[in-house]
mmCIF file of C-alpha atoms in Angstrom:
data_model
loop_
_atom_site.group_PDB
_atom_site.id
_atom_site.type_symbol
_atom_site.label_atom_id
_atom_site.label_comp_id
_atom_site.label_asym_id
_atom_site.label_seq_id
_atom_site.Cartn_x
_atom_site.Cartn_y
_atom_site.Cartn_z
ATOM 1 C CA UNK A 1 0.009 -0.008 -0.003
ATOM 2 C CA UNK A 2 2.847 2.413 0.798
ATOM 3 C CA UNK A 3 4.338 1.955 -2.666
ATOM 4 C CA UNK A 4 0.997 2.647 -4.357
ATOM 5 C CA UNK A 5 0.562 5.859 -2.404
ATOM 6 C CA UNK A 6 4.094 6.959 -3.271
ATOM 7 C CA UNK A 7 3.555 6.164 -6.975
ATOM 8 C CA UNK A 8 0.307 8.109 -6.981
ATOM 9 C CA UNK A 9 2.037 11.103 -5.383
ATOM 10 C CA UNK A 10 4.855 10.927 -7.939
ATOM 11 C CA UNK A 11 2.397 10.744 -10.831
ATOM 12 C CA UNK A 12 0.380 13.649 -9.453
ATOM 13 C CA UNK A 13 3.498 15.793 -8.999
ATOM 14 C CA UNK A 14 4.724 14.885 -12.473
ATOM 15 C CA UNK A 15 1.409 15.880 -14.062
ATOM 16 C CA UNK A 16 1.309 19.122 -12.069
ATOM 17 C CA UNK A 17 4.901 20.060 -12.947
ATOM 18 C CA UNK A 18 4.479 19.134 -16.631
ATOM 19 C CA UNK A 19 1.338 21.262 -16.833
ATOM 20 C CA UNK A 20 3.132 24.181 -15.147
ATOM 21 C CA UNK A 21 6.033 24.110 -17.637
ATOM 22 C CA UNK A 22 3.969 23.184 -20.732
ATOM 23 C CA UNK A 23 3.740 26.733 -22.042
ATOM 24 C CA UNK A 24 7.535 27.257 -21.689
ATOM 25 C CA UNK A 25 8.169 23.988 -23.545
ATOM 26 C CA UNK A 26 5.832 25.031 -26.399
ATOM 27 C CA UNK A 27 7.490 28.423 -26.710
ATOM 28 C CA UNK A 28 10.917 26.805 -26.683
ATOM 29 C CA UNK A 29 9.871 24.439 -29.464
ATOM 30 C CA UNK A 30 8.664 27.417 -31.534
ATOM 31 C CA UNK A 31 12.008 29.130 -30.919
ATOM 32 C CA UNK A 32 13.868 26.069 -32.169
ATOM 33 C CA UNK A 33 11.570 25.891 -35.225
ATOM 34 C CA UNK A 34 12.348 29.519 -36.018
ATOM 35 C CA UNK A 35 16.077 28.692 -35.961
ATOM 36 C CA UNK A 36 15.631 25.692 -38.244
ATOM 37 C CA UNK A 37 16.127 25.574 -41.984
ATOM 38 C CA UNK A 38 12.395 25.716 -42.788
ATOM 39 C CA UNK A 39 11.630 28.476 -40.331
ATOM 40 C CA UNK A 40 8.558 28.902 -38.148
ATOM 41 C CA UNK A 41 6.083 27.881 -40.863
ATOM 42 C CA UNK A 42 4.029 24.841 -39.969
ATOM 43 C CA UNK A 43 3.375 22.335 -42.764
ATOM 44 C CA UNK A 44 -0.285 23.315 -43.297
ATOM 45 C CA UNK A 45 0.619 27.015 -43.727
ATOM 46 C CA UNK A 46 3.502 26.095 -46.032
ATOM 47 C CA UNK A 47 1.206 23.977 -48.248
ATOM 48 C CA UNK A 48 -1.492 26.659 -48.321
ATOM 49 C CA UNK A 49 0.980 29.379 -49.360
ATOM 50 C CA UNK A 50 2.491 27.210 -52.099
ATOM 51 C CA UNK A 51 -0.991 26.306 -53.416
ATOM 52 C CA UNK A 52 -1.835 30.028 -53.647
ATOM 53 C CA UNK A 53 1.506 30.813 -55.293
ATOM 54 C CA UNK A 54 2.660 32.872 -52.330
ATOM 55 C CA UNK A 55 6.216 32.842 -51.022
ATOM 56 C CA UNK A 56 7.144 30.821 -47.993
ATOM 57 C CA UNK A 57 10.710 31.937 -47.305
ATOM 58 C CA UNK A 58 12.771 31.925 -44.169
ATOM 59 C CA UNK A 59 15.799 34.123 -43.686
ATOM 60 C CA UNK A 60 17.661 33.284 -40.498
ATOM 61 C CA UNK A 61 18.724 36.524 -38.898
ATOM 62 C CA UNK A 62 18.718 35.278 -35.319
ATOM 63 C CA UNK A 63 21.358 32.542 -35.224
ATOM 64 C CA UNK A 64 24.252 34.968 -35.690
ATOM 65 C CA UNK A 65 23.340 36.709 -32.426
ATOM 66 C CA UNK A 66 22.828 33.458 -30.583
ATOM 67 C CA UNK A 67 26.214 32.162 -31.724
ATOM 68 C CA UNK A 68 27.827 35.436 -30.747
ATOM 69 C CA UNK A 69 26.734 34.900 -27.134
ATOM 70 C CA UNK A 70 27.820 31.251 -27.032
ATOM 71 C CA UNK A 71 31.183 32.047 -28.679
ATOM 72 C CA UNK A 72 31.811 34.794 -26.126
ATOM 73 C CA UNK A 73 31.240 32.217 -23.425
ATOM 74 C CA UNK A 74 33.766 29.854 -25.057
ATOM 75 C CA UNK A 75 36.351 32.623 -25.242
ATOM 76 C CA UNK A 76 35.839 33.549 -21.581
ATOM 77 C CA UNK A 77 35.630 30.167 -19.912
ATOM 78 C CA UNK A 78 34.333 30.023 -16.368
ATOM 79 C CA UNK A 79 36.342 28.511 -13.553
ATOM 80 C CA UNK A 80 36.288 27.956 -9.833
ATOM 81 C CA UNK A 81 37.840 30.253 -7.281
ATOM 82 C CA UNK A 82 37.808 28.930 -3.739
ATOM 83 C CA UNK A 83 38.698 31.275 -0.935
ATOM 84 C CA UNK A 84 39.781 29.896 2.423
ATOM 85 C CA UNK A 85 37.047 30.455 4.990
ATOM 86 C CA UNK A 86 36.477 28.904 8.345
ATOM 87 C CA UNK A 87 38.474 28.090 11.437
ATOM 88 C CA UNK A 88 41.108 25.733 9.983
ATOM 89 C CA UNK A 89 41.069 26.921 6.365
ATOM 90 C CA UNK A 90 44.339 27.787 4.666
ATOM 91 C CA UNK A 91 45.205 29.003 1.191
ATOM 92 C CA UNK A 92 46.878 25.621 0.573
ATOM 93 C CA UNK A 93 43.708 23.637 1.305
ATOM 94 C CA UNK A 94 41.667 26.033 -0.813
ATOM 95 C CA UNK A 95 44.170 25.541 -3.658
ATOM 96 C CA UNK A 96 43.945 21.782 -3.305
ATOM 97 C CA UNK A 97 40.155 21.903 -3.523
ATOM 98 C CA UNK A 98 40.345 24.128 -6.609
ATOM 99 C CA UNK A 99 42.754 21.661 -8.193
ATOM 100 C CA UNK A 100 40.478 18.738 -7.384
ATOM 101 C CA UNK A 101 37.451 20.494 -8.857
ATOM 102 C CA UNK A 102 39.408 21.279 -12.033
ATOM 103 C CA UNK A 103 40.385 17.611 -12.280
ATOM 104 C CA UNK A 104 36.727 16.531 -11.947
ATOM 105 C CA UNK A 105 35.760 19.021 -14.649
ATOM 106 C CA UNK A 106 38.520 17.811 -16.948
ATOM 107 C CA UNK A 107 37.765 14.116 -16.476
ATOM 108 C CA UNK A 108 34.078 14.522 -17.214
ATOM 109 C CA UNK A 109 34.384 17.147 -19.982
ATOM 110 C CA UNK A 110 32.266 19.581 -17.940
ATOM 111 C CA UNK A 111 33.139 22.363 -20.357
ATOM 112 C CA UNK A 112 31.071 20.732 -23.091
ATOM 113 C CA UNK A 113 28.141 20.037 -20.745
ATOM 114 C CA UNK A 114 28.063 23.749 -19.776
ATOM 115 C CA UNK A 115 28.337 24.838 -23.418
ATOM 116 C CA UNK A 116 25.464 22.589 -24.444
ATOM 117 C CA UNK A 117 23.328 23.917 -21.585
ATOM 118 C CA UNK A 118 24.144 27.512 -22.500
ATOM 119 C CA UNK A 119 23.318 26.969 -26.191
ATOM 120 C CA UNK A 120 20.003 25.388 -25.242
ATOM 121 C CA UNK A 121 19.277 28.293 -22.904
ATOM 122 C CA UNK A 122 20.097 30.807 -25.648
ATOM 123 C CA UNK A 123 18.100 29.001 -28.352
ATOM 124 C CA UNK A 124 15.059 27.815 -26.419
ATOM 125 C CA UNK A 125 15.136 29.655 -23.096
ATOM 126 C CA UNK A 126 16.198 26.773 -20.849
ATOM 127 C CA UNK A 127 19.211 24.529 -20.623
ATOM 128 C CA UNK A 128 20.586 22.161 -18.013
ATOM 129 C CA UNK A 129 23.507 19.969 -17.056
ATOM 130 C CA UNK A 130 23.755 17.537 -14.173
ATOM 131 C CA UNK A 131 26.414 16.915 -11.525
ATOM 132 C CA UNK A 132 26.116 13.366 -10.215
ATOM 133 C CA UNK A 133 28.140 10.504 -8.842
ATOM 134 C CA UNK A 134 28.808 7.158 -10.443
ATOM 135 C CA UNK A 135 30.788 4.086 -9.459
ATOM 136 C CA UNK A 136 34.409 4.114 -10.635
ATOM 137 C CA UNK A 137 34.393 0.375 -11.261
ATOM 138 C CA UNK A 138 31.339 -1.866 -11.520
ATOM 139 C CA UNK A 139 32.189 -4.115 -8.553
ATOM 140 C CA UNK A 140 33.658 -1.459 -6.240
ATOM 141 C CA UNK A 141 32.163 1.049 -3.810
ATOM 142 C CA UNK A 142 34.426 3.929 -4.915
ATOM 143 C CA UNK A 143 32.485 6.719 -6.602
ATOM 144 C CA UNK A 144 33.521 9.673 -8.687
ATOM 145 C CA UNK A 145 31.810 12.986 -9.428
ATOM 146 C CA UNK A 146 30.706 13.426 -13.026
ATOM 147 C CA UNK A 147 29.302 16.408 -14.951
ATOM 148 C CA UNK A 148 26.999 15.429 -17.827
ATOM 149 C CA UNK A 149 25.051 17.368 -20.427
ATOM 150 C CA UNK A 150 21.279 17.084 -20.587
ATOM 151 C CA UNK A 151 20.645 17.368 -24.284
ATOM 152 C CA UNK A 152 16.851 17.552 -24.010
ATOM 153 C CA UNK A 153 15.920 20.347 -21.574
ATOM 154 C CA UNK A 154 12.286 19.217 -21.775
ATOM 155 C CA UNK A 155 13.296 16.114 -19.821
ATOM 156 C CA UNK A 156 13.897 18.251 -16.702
ATOM 157 C CA UNK A 157 10.913 19.274 -14.607
ATOM 158 C CA UNK A 158 11.746 21.875 -11.987
ATOM 159 C CA UNK A 159 9.676 22.324 -8.888
ATOM 160 C CA UNK A 160 7.351 25.191 -9.848
ATOM 161 C CA UNK A 161 7.134 26.719 -6.350
ATOM 162 C CA UNK A 162 10.780 27.766 -6.023
ATOM 163 C CA UNK A 163 11.405 31.137 -4.462
ATOM 164 C CA UNK A 164 14.998 31.742 -5.567
ATOM 165 C CA UNK A 165 15.717 32.847 -9.149
ATOM 166 C CA UNK A 166 18.273 30.116 -9.748
ATOM 167 C CA UNK A 167 15.829 27.513 -8.373
ATOM 168 C CA UNK A 168 18.262 26.204 -5.785
ATOM 169 C CA UNK A 169 15.617 25.758 -3.127
#
């Protein structure tokens, strides 16, 4: 019985969250269509215009500005800066933590995950990447931190009642 109640709660939350974000997903899909080769014309409108002998052209004037933003981000890569804070903190321990975080980013190609998330955010208004752990070896308990891209931002449903702008709560 407990599992059924939990599943019902999960399904209810999923439906509520999907309904909340549905309009954003639709607008993002329209944005992606406008950036595509055929433009924002749906197939019915395209067929109607062709039947009437009217033009159905699409001149992409947006992509250059989107790429300008993403290229600026590539040129000015972000990095971590850890300052020592706390009772026993030293600049050496802060430096070691910075080095470890850089190593994690390097091993998991975090740069590309962030670039993919930024491009999605620029093109469709939302983009995500995930920081998670995975087992180093299949039969071992050692884990490593991994940064992965989420290529389909519509697969992420954020709690709609967040109060902070970055949705960290």
